[in-house]
């Protein structure tokens, strides 16, 4: 039987650039076909959009995006641009947070609140990718300086009921966009706290006392590192403070906070 070291014509044709080009062409055709059968819709309301995994104009206009000028510590916006350098809000001066800096995409109302609720309570896990992309953009300054992403954990009983941790979903997707590692085991929730909804600032802080712990096996991974806590919403900052306090005591060099939405206190 005659043999040859030369590759078969088909193998040669599909190798290198030609193979990659053919594969890309197939994917492109498939994408167009899927788009014709299932036109892209708004992730917020389901209306038609020009591209998948996006918001329609109406939902986008319902987002109160947070842009400078904002408080450099709490990330909450100022009503007026005073035209001077980095500023701290009265709230940050009166009660400095335990974490270093907080950043958020939008004020927690309208479309932002709807997206958070659909992700958390309606099992819309697909929203995590959209929200994470916006978080990576809004928090680029704290994200660029972070060594490790740490999602705010759920207690085991709540995780069992909900079946997923929305903060971990957001953190994983942010990590993919930003090229940062996400450690879902760096922080544990060891106390089954009651829901924070309806509690005052003081009650929220008391409710979270002793709620978090850094497992012994995780301490070496956070020692001396700059951590970025990931959560869906910051209401009073109590959760971020409680988690940051535990991480700093365990040896973290710095802890910042990135959320999708935040509740404002200064009348914005």
PDB file of C-alpha atoms in Angstrom:
ATOM      1  CA  UNK A   1       0.000   0.000   0.000  1.00  0.00           C
ATOM      2  CA  UNK A   2       1.350   3.395  -0.936  1.00  0.00           C
ATOM      3  CA  UNK A   3       1.495   5.968   1.860  1.00  0.00           C
ATOM      4  CA  UNK A   4       2.225   9.647   1.826  1.00  0.00           C
ATOM      5  CA  UNK A   5       3.200  12.227   4.430  1.00  0.00           C
ATOM      6  CA  UNK A   6       1.199  14.873   2.589  1.00  0.00           C
ATOM      7  CA  UNK A   7      -2.078  15.838   4.330  1.00  0.00           C
ATOM      8  CA  UNK A   8      -5.341  15.074   2.662  1.00  0.00           C
ATOM      9  CA  UNK A   9      -6.748  17.896   0.534  1.00  0.00           C
ATOM     10  CA  UNK A  10      -9.639  18.535   2.935  1.00  0.00           C
ATOM     11  CA  UNK A  11      -7.345  18.683   5.951  1.00  0.00           C
ATOM     12  CA  UNK A  12      -4.990  21.044   4.200  1.00  0.00           C
ATOM     13  CA  UNK A  13      -7.850  23.238   3.019  1.00  0.00           C
ATOM     14  CA  UNK A  14      -9.331  23.543   6.531  1.00  0.00           C
ATOM     15  CA  UNK A  15      -6.022  24.304   8.222  1.00  0.00           C
ATOM     16  CA  UNK A  16      -4.618  27.697   9.119  1.00  0.00           C
ATOM     17  CA  UNK A  17      -6.342  30.869   8.029  1.00  0.00           C
ATOM     18  CA  UNK A  18      -8.670  29.128   5.626  1.00  0.00           C
ATOM     19  CA  UNK A  19     -10.059  26.918   8.382  1.00  0.00           C
ATOM     20  CA  UNK A  20     -10.544  29.823  10.736  1.00  0.00           C
ATOM     21  CA  UNK A  21     -12.192  31.875   8.008  1.00  0.00           C
ATOM     22  CA  UNK A  22     -14.583  29.074   7.162  1.00  0.00           C
ATOM     23  CA  UNK A  23     -15.483  28.608  10.826  1.00  0.00           C
ATOM     24  CA  UNK A  24     -16.121  32.344  11.239  1.00  0.00           C
ATOM     25  CA  UNK A  25     -18.263  32.344   8.132  1.00  0.00           C
ATOM     26  CA  UNK A  26     -20.352  29.466   9.437  1.00  0.00           C
ATOM     27  CA  UNK A  27     -20.828  31.235  12.767  1.00  0.00           C
ATOM     28  CA  UNK A  28     -21.796  34.450  10.996  1.00  0.00           C
ATOM     29  CA  UNK A  29     -24.399  32.704   8.846  1.00  0.00           C
ATOM     30  CA  UNK A  30     -25.757  30.886  11.889  1.00  0.00           C
ATOM     31  CA  UNK A  31     -25.989  34.152  13.822  1.00  0.00           C
ATOM     32  CA  UNK A  32     -27.936  35.818  11.011  1.00  0.00           C
ATOM     33  CA  UNK A  33     -30.287  32.840  10.751  1.00  0.00           C
ATOM     34  CA  UNK A  34     -30.948  32.846  14.494  1.00  0.00           C
ATOM     35  CA  UNK A  35     -31.560  36.598  14.371  1.00  0.00           C
ATOM     36  CA  UNK A  36     -34.188  36.124  11.661  1.00  0.00           C
ATOM     37  CA  UNK A  37     -35.972  33.408  13.613  1.00  0.00           C
ATOM     38  CA  UNK A  38     -35.560  35.025  17.048  1.00  0.00           C
ATOM     39  CA  UNK A  39     -35.191  38.825  16.601  1.00  0.00           C
ATOM     40  CA  UNK A  40     -33.242  40.527  19.420  1.00  0.00           C
ATOM     41  CA  UNK A  41     -35.351  41.992  22.186  1.00  0.00           C
ATOM     42  CA  UNK A  42     -34.752  44.353  25.091  1.00  0.00           C
ATOM     43  CA  UNK A  43     -33.527  42.552  28.185  1.00  0.00           C
ATOM     44  CA  UNK A  44     -35.586  44.943  30.271  1.00  0.00           C
ATOM     45  CA  UNK A  45     -39.054  44.939  28.722  1.00  0.00           C
ATOM     46  CA  UNK A  46     -38.925  42.576  25.744  1.00  0.00           C
ATOM     47  CA  UNK A  47     -39.380  45.245  23.060  1.00  0.00           C
ATOM     48  CA  UNK A  48     -37.497  44.921  19.773  1.00  0.00           C
ATOM     49  CA  UNK A  49     -33.895  46.126  19.744  1.00  0.00           C
ATOM     50  CA  UNK A  50     -31.185  46.468  17.129  1.00  0.00           C
ATOM     51  CA  UNK A  51     -28.829  44.046  18.861  1.00  0.00           C
ATOM     52  CA  UNK A  52     -29.111  41.208  21.368  1.00  0.00           C
ATOM     53  CA  UNK A  53     -28.412  41.594  25.089  1.00  0.00           C
ATOM     54  CA  UNK A  54     -29.210  45.314  25.069  1.00  0.00           C
ATOM     55  CA  UNK A  55     -31.750  47.791  26.418  1.00  0.00           C
ATOM     56  CA  UNK A  56     -34.316  49.568  24.268  1.00  0.00           C
ATOM     57  CA  UNK A  57     -34.391  53.375  24.171  1.00  0.00           C
ATOM     58  CA  UNK A  58     -37.250  53.601  26.653  1.00  0.00           C
ATOM     59  CA  UNK A  59     -35.609  51.358  29.245  1.00  0.00           C
ATOM     60  CA  UNK A  60     -32.280  53.099  28.742  1.00  0.00           C
ATOM     61  CA  UNK A  61     -33.911  56.481  29.398  1.00  0.00           C
ATOM     62  CA  UNK A  62     -35.285  55.012  32.647  1.00  0.00           C
ATOM     63  CA  UNK A  63     -31.756  54.551  34.000  1.00  0.00           C
ATOM     64  CA  UNK A  64     -30.392  57.388  36.131  1.00  0.00           C
ATOM     65  CA  UNK A  65     -26.761  56.701  35.339  1.00  0.00           C
ATOM     66  CA  UNK A  66     -24.184  57.897  37.849  1.00  0.00           C
ATOM     67  CA  UNK A  67     -21.443  60.024  36.351  1.00  0.00           C
ATOM     68  CA  UNK A  68     -19.037  62.543  37.798  1.00  0.00           C
ATOM     69  CA  UNK A  69     -19.283  64.623  39.854  1.00  0.00           C
ATOM     70  CA  UNK A  70     -19.892  62.077  42.582  1.00  0.00           C
ATOM     71  CA  UNK A  71     -18.617  61.393  46.089  1.00  0.00           C
ATOM     72  CA  UNK A  72     -15.244  59.695  45.789  1.00  0.00           C
ATOM     73  CA  UNK A  73     -15.940  57.481  48.813  1.00  0.00           C
ATOM     74  CA  UNK A  74     -19.617  56.532  48.446  1.00  0.00           C
ATOM     75  CA  UNK A  75     -19.963  56.927  44.684  1.00  0.00           C
ATOM     76  CA  UNK A  76     -23.227  58.849  45.092  1.00  0.00           C
ATOM     77  CA  UNK A  77     -23.797  61.744  42.665  1.00  0.00           C
ATOM     78  CA  UNK A  78     -23.902  65.439  43.459  1.00  0.00           C
ATOM     79  CA  UNK A  79     -26.828  67.494  42.208  1.00  0.00           C
ATOM     80  CA  UNK A  80     -24.485  70.268  41.014  1.00  0.00           C
ATOM     81  CA  UNK A  81     -21.040  70.299  39.435  1.00  0.00           C
ATOM     82  CA  UNK A  82     -19.002  72.685  41.574  1.00  0.00           C
ATOM     83  CA  UNK A  83     -16.142  72.584  39.111  1.00  0.00           C
ATOM     84  CA  UNK A  84     -13.487  71.647  41.677  1.00  0.00           C
ATOM     85  CA  UNK A  85     -11.490  68.507  42.379  1.00  0.00           C
ATOM     86  CA  UNK A  86     -12.553  65.226  44.006  1.00  0.00           C
ATOM     87  CA  UNK A  87     -15.191  65.797  46.673  1.00  0.00           C
ATOM     88  CA  UNK A  88     -16.682  63.914  49.594  1.00  0.00           C
ATOM     89  CA  UNK A  89     -20.380  63.982  50.348  1.00  0.00           C
ATOM     90  CA  UNK A  90     -21.681  65.064  53.770  1.00  0.00           C
ATOM     91  CA  UNK A  91     -22.656  61.439  54.431  1.00  0.00           C
ATOM     92  CA  UNK A  92     -19.111  60.203  53.745  1.00  0.00           C
ATOM     93  CA  UNK A  93     -17.642  62.865  56.023  1.00  0.00           C
ATOM     94  CA  UNK A  94     -20.106  62.228  58.851  1.00  0.00           C
ATOM     95  CA  UNK A  95     -19.888  58.423  58.651  1.00  0.00           C
ATOM     96  CA  UNK A  96     -16.814  57.305  56.689  1.00  0.00           C
ATOM     97  CA  UNK A  97     -17.378  53.799  55.290  1.00  0.00           C
ATOM     98  CA  UNK A  98     -15.167  50.864  56.189  1.00  0.00           C
ATOM     99  CA  UNK A  99     -14.565  50.127  52.506  1.00  0.00           C
ATOM    100  CA  UNK A 100     -12.343  52.460  50.538  1.00  0.00           C
ATOM    101  CA  UNK A 101     -14.477  53.521  47.574  1.00  0.00           C
ATOM    102  CA  UNK A 102     -17.873  52.570  46.204  1.00  0.00           C
ATOM    103  CA  UNK A 103     -18.976  52.728  42.588  1.00  0.00           C
ATOM    104  CA  UNK A 104     -22.333  51.963  40.959  1.00  0.00           C
ATOM    105  CA  UNK A 105     -23.931  52.101  37.529  1.00  0.00           C
ATOM    106  CA  UNK A 106     -27.179  53.850  38.425  1.00  0.00           C
ATOM    107  CA  UNK A 107     -29.465  55.171  41.125  1.00  0.00           C
ATOM    108  CA  UNK A 108     -31.706  52.438  42.519  1.00  0.00           C
ATOM    109  CA  UNK A 109     -35.023  53.301  40.921  1.00  0.00           C
ATOM    110  CA  UNK A 110     -36.849  52.894  37.617  1.00  0.00           C
ATOM    111  CA  UNK A 111     -35.125  50.575  35.168  1.00  0.00           C
ATOM    112  CA  UNK A 112     -32.239  49.853  37.540  1.00  0.00           C
ATOM    113  CA  UNK A 113     -34.582  48.570  40.239  1.00  0.00           C
ATOM    114  CA  UNK A 114     -36.523  46.518  37.672  1.00  0.00           C
ATOM    115  CA  UNK A 115     -33.354  44.843  36.381  1.00  0.00           C
ATOM    116  CA  UNK A 116     -32.155  43.999  39.888  1.00  0.00           C
ATOM    117  CA  UNK A 117     -35.537  42.508  40.836  1.00  0.00           C
ATOM    118  CA  UNK A 118     -35.785  40.447  37.637  1.00  0.00           C
ATOM    119  CA  UNK A 119     -32.316  39.029  38.132  1.00  0.00           C
ATOM    120  CA  UNK A 120     -32.795  38.269  41.808  1.00  0.00           C
ATOM    121  CA  UNK A 121     -36.433  37.200  42.066  1.00  0.00           C
ATOM    122  CA  UNK A 122     -37.533  36.220  38.537  1.00  0.00           C
ATOM    123  CA  UNK A 123     -34.604  33.927  37.664  1.00  0.00           C
ATOM    124  CA  UNK A 124     -33.514  36.163  34.781  1.00  0.00           C
ATOM    125  CA  UNK A 125     -29.936  34.935  34.932  1.00  0.00           C
ATOM    126  CA  UNK A 126     -29.290  36.264  31.427  1.00  0.00           C
ATOM    127  CA  UNK A 127     -29.402  39.785  32.863  1.00  0.00           C
ATOM    128  CA  UNK A 128     -26.176  39.161  34.793  1.00  0.00           C
ATOM    129  CA  UNK A 129     -24.106  39.492  31.629  1.00  0.00           C
ATOM    130  CA  UNK A 130     -25.685  42.815  30.621  1.00  0.00           C
ATOM    131  CA  UNK A 131     -25.493  44.275  34.114  1.00  0.00           C
ATOM    132  CA  UNK A 132     -21.917  43.091  34.616  1.00  0.00           C
ATOM    133  CA  UNK A 133     -20.781  44.769  31.399  1.00  0.00           C
ATOM    134  CA  UNK A 134     -22.227  48.064  32.628  1.00  0.00           C
ATOM    135  CA  UNK A 135     -20.650  47.582  36.056  1.00  0.00           C
ATOM    136  CA  UNK A 136     -17.237  46.952  34.534  1.00  0.00           C
ATOM    137  CA  UNK A 137     -17.506  50.259  32.687  1.00  0.00           C
ATOM    138  CA  UNK A 138     -18.878  52.313  35.587  1.00  0.00           C
ATOM    139  CA  UNK A 139     -16.324  50.949  38.051  1.00  0.00           C
ATOM    140  CA  UNK A 140     -13.281  50.882  35.802  1.00  0.00           C
ATOM    141  CA  UNK A 141     -11.121  52.873  38.258  1.00  0.00           C
ATOM    142  CA  UNK A 142     -11.626  50.514  41.215  1.00  0.00           C
ATOM    143  CA  UNK A 143     -11.629  47.506  38.897  1.00  0.00           C
ATOM    144  CA  UNK A 144      -8.284  48.415  37.351  1.00  0.00           C
ATOM    145  CA  UNK A 145      -6.681  48.455  40.804  1.00  0.00           C
ATOM    146  CA  UNK A 146      -8.282  45.240  42.074  1.00  0.00           C
ATOM    147  CA  UNK A 147      -6.295  42.033  42.510  1.00  0.00           C
ATOM    148  CA  UNK A 148      -9.340  39.874  43.244  1.00  0.00           C
ATOM    149  CA  UNK A 149     -13.123  40.058  42.911  1.00  0.00           C
ATOM    150  CA  UNK A 150     -15.113  38.877  45.935  1.00  0.00           C
ATOM    151  CA  UNK A 151     -18.900  38.530  45.614  1.00  0.00           C
ATOM    152  CA  UNK A 152     -21.013  39.202  48.703  1.00  0.00           C
ATOM    153  CA  UNK A 153     -22.123  35.677  49.713  1.00  0.00           C
ATOM    154  CA  UNK A 154     -25.546  34.355  50.628  1.00  0.00           C
ATOM    155  CA  UNK A 155     -26.179  32.187  53.657  1.00  0.00           C
ATOM    156  CA  UNK A 156     -26.582  28.508  52.784  1.00  0.00           C
ATOM    157  CA  UNK A 157     -30.300  28.385  53.521  1.00  0.00           C
ATOM    158  CA  UNK A 158     -31.071  31.394  51.339  1.00  0.00           C
ATOM    159  CA  UNK A 159     -28.819  30.076  48.581  1.00  0.00           C
ATOM    160  CA  UNK A 160     -30.687  26.763  48.698  1.00  0.00           C
ATOM    161  CA  UNK A 161     -34.040  28.538  48.336  1.00  0.00           C
ATOM    162  CA  UNK A 162     -32.923  30.906  45.572  1.00  0.00           C
ATOM    163  CA  UNK A 163     -30.641  28.343  43.860  1.00  0.00           C
ATOM    164  CA  UNK A 164     -28.086  30.989  42.832  1.00  0.00           C
ATOM    165  CA  UNK A 165     -26.209  33.970  44.220  1.00  0.00           C
ATOM    166  CA  UNK A 166     -26.797  36.984  41.994  1.00  0.00           C
ATOM    167  CA  UNK A 167     -23.643  38.691  43.298  1.00  0.00           C
ATOM    168  CA  UNK A 168     -21.521  35.692  42.282  1.00  0.00           C
ATOM    169  CA  UNK A 169     -23.076  35.712  38.795  1.00  0.00           C
ATOM    170  CA  UNK A 170     -22.250  39.393  38.423  1.00  0.00           C
ATOM    171  CA  UNK A 171     -18.708  38.925  39.759  1.00  0.00           C
ATOM    172  CA  UNK A 172     -17.936  36.058  37.383  1.00  0.00           C
ATOM    173  CA  UNK A 173     -19.107  38.052  34.379  1.00  0.00           C
ATOM    174  CA  UNK A 174     -17.236  41.174  35.465  1.00  0.00           C
ATOM    175  CA  UNK A 175     -14.136  39.029  35.842  1.00  0.00           C
ATOM    176  CA  UNK A 176     -14.482  37.808  32.268  1.00  0.00           C
ATOM    177  CA  UNK A 177     -14.844  41.335  30.910  1.00  0.00           C
ATOM    178  CA  UNK A 178     -11.987  42.772  32.961  1.00  0.00           C
ATOM    179  CA  UNK A 179      -9.615  39.818  33.095  1.00  0.00           C
ATOM    180  CA  UNK A 180      -9.812  39.567  36.878  1.00  0.00           C
ATOM    181  CA  UNK A 181     -10.064  36.417  38.969  1.00  0.00           C
ATOM    182  CA  UNK A 182     -13.245  35.912  40.992  1.00  0.00           C
ATOM    183  CA  UNK A 183     -13.029  34.028  44.302  1.00  0.00           C
ATOM    184  CA  UNK A 184     -16.489  32.954  45.474  1.00  0.00           C
ATOM    185  CA  UNK A 185     -15.022  31.234  48.560  1.00  0.00           C
ATOM    186  CA  UNK A 186     -12.964  34.125  49.911  1.00  0.00           C
ATOM    187  CA  UNK A 187     -15.862  35.228  52.114  1.00  0.00           C
ATOM    188  CA  UNK A 188     -18.590  33.159  53.782  1.00  0.00           C
ATOM    189  CA  UNK A 189     -21.923  34.164  55.266  1.00  0.00           C
ATOM    190  CA  UNK A 190     -22.219  32.262  58.530  1.00  0.00           C
ATOM    191  CA  UNK A 191     -25.260  33.955  60.043  1.00  0.00           C
ATOM    192  CA  UNK A 192     -28.757  33.692  58.587  1.00  0.00           C
ATOM    193  CA  UNK A 193     -29.747  37.330  58.890  1.00  0.00           C
ATOM    194  CA  UNK A 194     -33.312  38.509  58.459  1.00  0.00           C
ATOM    195  CA  UNK A 195     -34.102  40.486  55.272  1.00  0.00           C
ATOM    196  CA  UNK A 196     -32.763  44.039  55.344  1.00  0.00           C
ATOM    197  CA  UNK A 197     -35.843  45.541  53.664  1.00  0.00           C
ATOM    198  CA  UNK A 198     -37.642  47.905  56.027  1.00  0.00           C
ATOM    199  CA  UNK A 199     -34.812  48.127  58.565  1.00  0.00           C
ATOM    200  CA  UNK A 200     -33.238  51.411  59.626  1.00  0.00           C
ATOM    201  CA  UNK A 201     -29.548  52.126  59.131  1.00  0.00           C
ATOM    202  CA  UNK A 202     -28.754  51.148  62.710  1.00  0.00           C
ATOM    203  CA  UNK A 203     -30.899  48.007  62.502  1.00  0.00           C
ATOM    204  CA  UNK A 204     -29.193  46.955  59.286  1.00  0.00           C
ATOM    205  CA  UNK A 205     -25.771  47.266  60.885  1.00  0.00           C
ATOM    206  CA  UNK A 206     -26.885  45.301  63.945  1.00  0.00           C
ATOM    207  CA  UNK A 207     -28.497  42.646  61.754  1.00  0.00           C
ATOM    208  CA  UNK A 208     -25.181  42.041  59.986  1.00  0.00           C
ATOM    209  CA  UNK A 209     -22.983  41.758  63.088  1.00  0.00           C
ATOM    210  CA  UNK A 210     -21.128  38.453  62.911  1.00  0.00           C
ATOM    211  CA  UNK A 211     -22.722  37.605  59.558  1.00  0.00           C
ATOM    212  CA  UNK A 212     -19.467  37.182  57.585  1.00  0.00           C
ATOM    213  CA  UNK A 213     -16.286  35.206  58.083  1.00  0.00           C
ATOM    214  CA  UNK A 214     -13.163  34.532  56.061  1.00  0.00           C
ATOM    215  CA  UNK A 215     -12.598  30.746  56.009  1.00  0.00           C
ATOM    216  CA  UNK A 216      -9.165  29.624  57.197  1.00  0.00           C
ATOM    217  CA  UNK A 217      -8.428  28.143  53.794  1.00  0.00           C
ATOM    218  CA  UNK A 218      -9.071  31.502  52.120  1.00  0.00           C
ATOM    219  CA  UNK A 219      -6.892  33.731  54.280  1.00  0.00           C
ATOM    220  CA  UNK A 220      -3.709  33.166  52.302  1.00  0.00           C
ATOM    221  CA  UNK A 221      -5.474  34.150  49.073  1.00  0.00           C
ATOM    222  CA  UNK A 222      -6.486  37.592  50.337  1.00  0.00           C
ATOM    223  CA  UNK A 223      -3.419  38.504  52.409  1.00  0.00           C
ATOM    224  CA  UNK A 224      -2.025  41.827  51.227  1.00  0.00           C
ATOM    225  CA  UNK A 225      -4.314  41.955  48.189  1.00  0.00           C
ATOM    226  CA  UNK A 226      -6.633  44.685  46.934  1.00  0.00           C
ATOM    227  CA  UNK A 227     -10.156  43.284  46.888  1.00  0.00           C
ATOM    228  CA  UNK A 228     -13.248  44.462  45.073  1.00  0.00           C
ATOM    229  CA  UNK A 229     -16.545  43.443  46.689  1.00  0.00           C
ATOM    230  CA  UNK A 230     -19.329  42.800  44.181  1.00  0.00           C
ATOM    231  CA  UNK A 231     -23.034  43.149  45.036  1.00  0.00           C
ATOM    232  CA  UNK A 232     -26.240  44.031  43.200  1.00  0.00           C
ATOM    233  CA  UNK A 233     -27.392  46.976  45.351  1.00  0.00           C
ATOM    234  CA  UNK A 234     -25.994  49.217  48.070  1.00  0.00           C
ATOM    235  CA  UNK A 235     -28.738  50.688  50.243  1.00  0.00           C
ATOM    236  CA  UNK A 236     -27.093  52.086  53.367  1.00  0.00           C
ATOM    237  CA  UNK A 237     -23.654  50.563  52.895  1.00  0.00           C
ATOM    238  CA  UNK A 238     -24.171  48.254  55.899  1.00  0.00           C
ATOM    239  CA  UNK A 239     -23.487  45.060  53.950  1.00  0.00           C
ATOM    240  CA  UNK A 240     -20.392  46.511  52.286  1.00  0.00           C
ATOM    241  CA  UNK A 241     -19.100  47.779  55.642  1.00  0.00           C
ATOM    242  CA  UNK A 242     -19.646  44.451  57.413  1.00  0.00           C
ATOM    243  CA  UNK A 243     -17.987  42.435  54.653  1.00  0.00           C
ATOM    244  CA  UNK A 244     -15.093  44.887  54.235  1.00  0.00           C
ATOM    245  CA  UNK A 245     -14.408  44.917  57.978  1.00  0.00           C
ATOM    246  CA  UNK A 246     -14.000  41.128  58.057  1.00  0.00           C
ATOM    247  CA  UNK A 247     -11.806  41.066  54.950  1.00  0.00           C
ATOM    248  CA  UNK A 248      -9.529  43.827  56.267  1.00  0.00           C
ATOM    249  CA  UNK A 249      -9.153  42.053  59.619  1.00  0.00           C
ATOM    250  CA  UNK A 250      -8.161  38.928  57.713  1.00  0.00           C
ATOM    251  CA  UNK A 251      -5.294  40.796  56.039  1.00  0.00           C
ATOM    252  CA  UNK A 252      -6.652  42.383  52.849  1.00  0.00           C
ATOM    253  CA  UNK A 253      -4.706  45.503  51.862  1.00  0.00           C
ATOM    254  CA  UNK A 254      -7.777  47.345  50.632  1.00  0.00           C
ATOM    255  CA  UNK A 255     -11.460  46.677  49.991  1.00  0.00           C
ATOM    256  CA  UNK A 256     -13.581  48.636  47.507  1.00  0.00           C
ATOM    257  CA  UNK A 257     -17.213  48.074  46.549  1.00  0.00           C
ATOM    258  CA  UNK A 258     -18.871  47.825  43.127  1.00  0.00           C
ATOM    259  CA  UNK A 259     -22.644  47.456  42.755  1.00  0.00           C
ATOM    260  CA  UNK A 260     -25.107  47.784  39.925  1.00  0.00           C
ATOM    261  CA  UNK A 261     -27.282  50.296  41.772  1.00  0.00           C
ATOM    262  CA  UNK A 262     -27.122  52.461  44.856  1.00  0.00           C
ATOM    263  CA  UNK A 263     -29.617  54.332  46.992  1.00  0.00           C
ATOM    264  CA  UNK A 264     -28.748  58.022  47.245  1.00  0.00           C
ATOM    265  CA  UNK A 265     -28.996  60.101  50.384  1.00  0.00           C
ATOM    266  CA  UNK A 266     -28.237  63.631  49.268  1.00  0.00           C
ATOM    267  CA  UNK A 267     -31.306  64.475  47.268  1.00  0.00           C
ATOM    268  CA  UNK A 268     -30.155  63.518  43.768  1.00  0.00           C
TER     269      UNK A 268
END
